[in-house]
Structure formats: structure tokens, C-alpha cells
């Protein structure tokens, strides 16, 4: 039987965290680490998945609900492919990944989008990449029960590796943004992994929902930080979460302007401010990650910040190309659990 393949990149978010379900902007870039899927349609309604460098192998039925198993995203993606008319039944999937799982680089979104792209190739459909991204989010929200926004799915479905996009999550309009030529955005894994399903992401989402309800606006990112300071009936921690959303959205707009103007110094300062806001207002960092970010800046990065959903995973740092080698060696020598993952720009 014919096999259909799709390769989809991981992503690093340069700035704009937890803004994507609060009506704000994000600025992710596609990486060179990637997820590849090989799909052979099956005549029955069963799914076999083998995942080299990922998890193992499994056999599931298409109608099964999620059961907290590593193959759930594959089952969910194929169910979505069937409901979109891309596939008639089950499939044999073979998956290969170089995206470290649980590191905030969207391995889950990349897997689901890759399966949908392979299914689209098998069905000869002309469904667009943005529609596939929306379908991939439905798999996360509805099948897997992960209340994520739309950033990751768009970030892995649309840009080419090495490209950054400024995405307005309220309208889904996006533009490709140039990355600096003389600086590199380096992705360093902290050595701490986390799962979006562990409850902390959901708790933050609920706090943002509480802010929305109390203020009476869905797009809390678009509020003036002063309006948030003045809003009545907000619990202090909810007020801090909302303040992060509003200030982070503004930092994304300023970062896009800085990148377009080649102003790496301002970009770096915005990344540092973003980290402080994630640490103090959104409270999604960890002491070991704060220490890694601090060292990255102390050793010469113009800016550094935690990237992704939080509480583990990777940092992204902006460092001048001619200082990068020595900087990286010193950083990894100082933080022995940290490791280099990928880099964009430069
Ligand atoms: C995860 C989610 C995204 C986004 C980020 C935080 O990656 O999947 O939707 O909310 O966290 O910016």
C-alpha cells in the first residue's frame, strides 16, 4: 500500500506567552528539530503506531476515548482526519522525532499536525494549513482535554524552519518577521520536563477566565495595564495573571517592531522583561530556570527567557554570533543539567 509522509518542525516561542488564549499576539519561530510521520491507510478502523526515538508501539481502535497513553494524540489526530474526510478509516503510523518531548517545543502539536498533513496527502484534499492547525487544536482541546491556545498548531503548520511569524491569535492574521543576521536565538533545555496535562496550565487558564469574567472582556491582552490595576473584584493573583497578559501582548508588538528595525538590543530587553513577568506575575517559572536565564544574560546574551507553557522545558537566548561559542560552552559548564537543543537566525 502507498505510504504518505509529512515532516513538521518544532517551534520556539520568542516572546508572547499565555497570550494565545487571551486574544493577544505571539512570536514563534519554526525550528530544525522536527516530527516525521509515515502513514499507510488501513481498511479497518484500527490504528497501529510505532514511534522510533519517541515511545514504542501500540495498537488502538479509532473509536476509543483518550486514556492517558502516549498514543492518544495519534488516535485523536486520526479521528479528526476521518471527520474532515481526509481518511476513510484507520491507519498504520510510523513516527520519528528529534523534538524533545515535554520541553515546551510543541512536540505534541507537531505530531498532530504531521498526522493531519500526511492524511491530507493520502486523501488528495486541498484543505489549507490554517484549517489543519485549527483541527489540531480541536484534538488537544476536545479529545485530549488540554485547554491550550492556537499558537503551537499555527507555528508548526505554517512557517518554514528558521522563520518567525507574528501571529495575532484573535484574528489568525500573521506576518513573517525577519530574524537578526548577527545574533542567534539559541534554545537551551533546562533538563526539567513537564506535561501540559499536569494541571498547572489549566489552573492559569482558569485564572485568566476569572479575570475575563470579572472585567467583562474576552481579550484581556488588549486591556490597558492601568485598567487592570483599577479593575474591581479581582483577586490579587488573578490581577497579576491579567497584568502579565496585557504587558506581554505589548512586548510582542514592541519585539516585532524591534526585529523589523534590526534593534536587537531592544529585543533583548523585551525578552528579559518577559521573563520577569512570567516569573513574578504569571508565576510559571522555576528557580532552576530563573538561574539559567540569569546566567545566560550574565554571560553575555542580550536577552533570555523561559519559552513555552512553563514550569520546565527550554529557555531561548539572543546572543551575538561572534560570542555564541564561548557563551554556550560557559553556560552549559555552569548548568550541568542544561543542554543545547536548536538555534534560529544568525
Ligand atoms: C503551550 C500551549 C500554547 C500556549 C503556550 C504558552 O505551548 O500549547 O497554546 O498557551 O503554552 O504561551
JSON list of C-alpha atoms in Angstrom, two decimals, residues 20 22 34 72 90 103 107 118 138 154 178 184 196 212 214 221 223 225 251 272 303 309 322 329 331 341 343 346:
[
{"chain": "A", "resi": 20, "resn": "UNK", "atom": "CA", "xyz": [-2.80, 32.95, 22.70]},
{"chain": "A", "resi": 22, "resn": "UNK", "atom": "CA", "xyz": [-6.44, 35.70, 25.79]},
{"chain": "A", "resi": 34, "resn": "UNK", "atom": "CA", "xyz": [11.14, 18.01, 13.59]},
{"chain": "A", "resi": 72, "resn": "UNK", "atom": "CA", "xyz": [-3.68, 9.32, 22.41]},
{"chain": "A", "resi": 90, "resn": "UNK", "atom": "CA", "xyz": [-7.71, 3.70, 10.41]},
{"chain": "A", "resi": 103, "resn": "UNK", "atom": "CA", "xyz": [10.27, 20.69, 26.70]},
{"chain": "A", "resi": 107, "resn": "UNK", "atom": "CA", "xyz": [6.20, 18.08, 20.03]},
{"chain": "A", "resi": 118, "resn": "UNK", "atom": "CA", "xyz": [0.01, 13.04, 5.92]},
{"chain": "A", "resi": 138, "resn": "UNK", "atom": "CA", "xyz": [-9.58, 20.70, 18.44]},
{"chain": "A", "resi": 154, "resn": "UNK", "atom": "CA", "xyz": [-0.14, 27.50, 13.65]},
{"chain": "A", "resi": 178, "resn": "UNK", "atom": "CA", "xyz": [12.96, 38.70, 9.87]},
{"chain": "A", "resi": 184, "resn": "UNK", "atom": "CA", "xyz": [21.30, 33.84, 17.08]},
{"chain": "A", "resi": 196, "resn": "UNK", "atom": "CA", "xyz": [0.69, 20.43, 29.81]},
{"chain": "A", "resi": 212, "resn": "UNK", "atom": "CA", "xyz": [-12.21, 37.85, 31.79]},
{"chain": "A", "resi": 214, "resn": "UNK", "atom": "CA", "xyz": [-14.76, 39.90, 36.31]},
{"chain": "A", "resi": 221, "resn": "UNK", "atom": "CA", "xyz": [-4.41, 41.08, 26.40]},
{"chain": "A", "resi": 223, "resn": "UNK", "atom": "CA", "xyz": [-6.67, 45.92, 28.02]},
{"chain": "A", "resi": 225, "resn": "UNK", "atom": "CA", "xyz": [-2.47, 47.57, 32.20]},
{"chain": "A", "resi": 251, "resn": "UNK", "atom": "CA", "xyz": [6.02, 43.35, 24.49]},
{"chain": "A", "resi": 272, "resn": "UNK", "atom": "CA", "xyz": [14.28, 39.94, 29.86]},
{"chain": "A", "resi": 303, "resn": "UNK", "atom": "CA", "xyz": [18.16, 38.78, 26.40]},
{"chain": "A", "resi": 309, "resn": "UNK", "atom": "CA", "xyz": [3.89, 26.58, 28.57]},
{"chain": "A", "resi": 322, "resn": "UNK", "atom": "CA", "xyz": [30.73, 36.05, 17.44]},
{"chain": "A", "resi": 329, "resn": "UNK", "atom": "CA", "xyz": [30.29, 26.46, 26.49]},
{"chain": "A", "resi": 331, "resn": "UNK", "atom": "CA", "xyz": [26.60, 28.35, 30.19]},
{"chain": "A", "resi": 341, "resn": "UNK", "atom": "CA", "xyz": [18.64, 21.83, 21.50]},
{"chain": "A", "resi": 343, "resn": "UNK", "atom": "CA", "xyz": [19.06, 27.61, 17.15]},
{"chain": "A", "resi": 346, "resn": "UNK", "atom": "CA", "xyz": [22.30, 34.17, 12.94]}
]
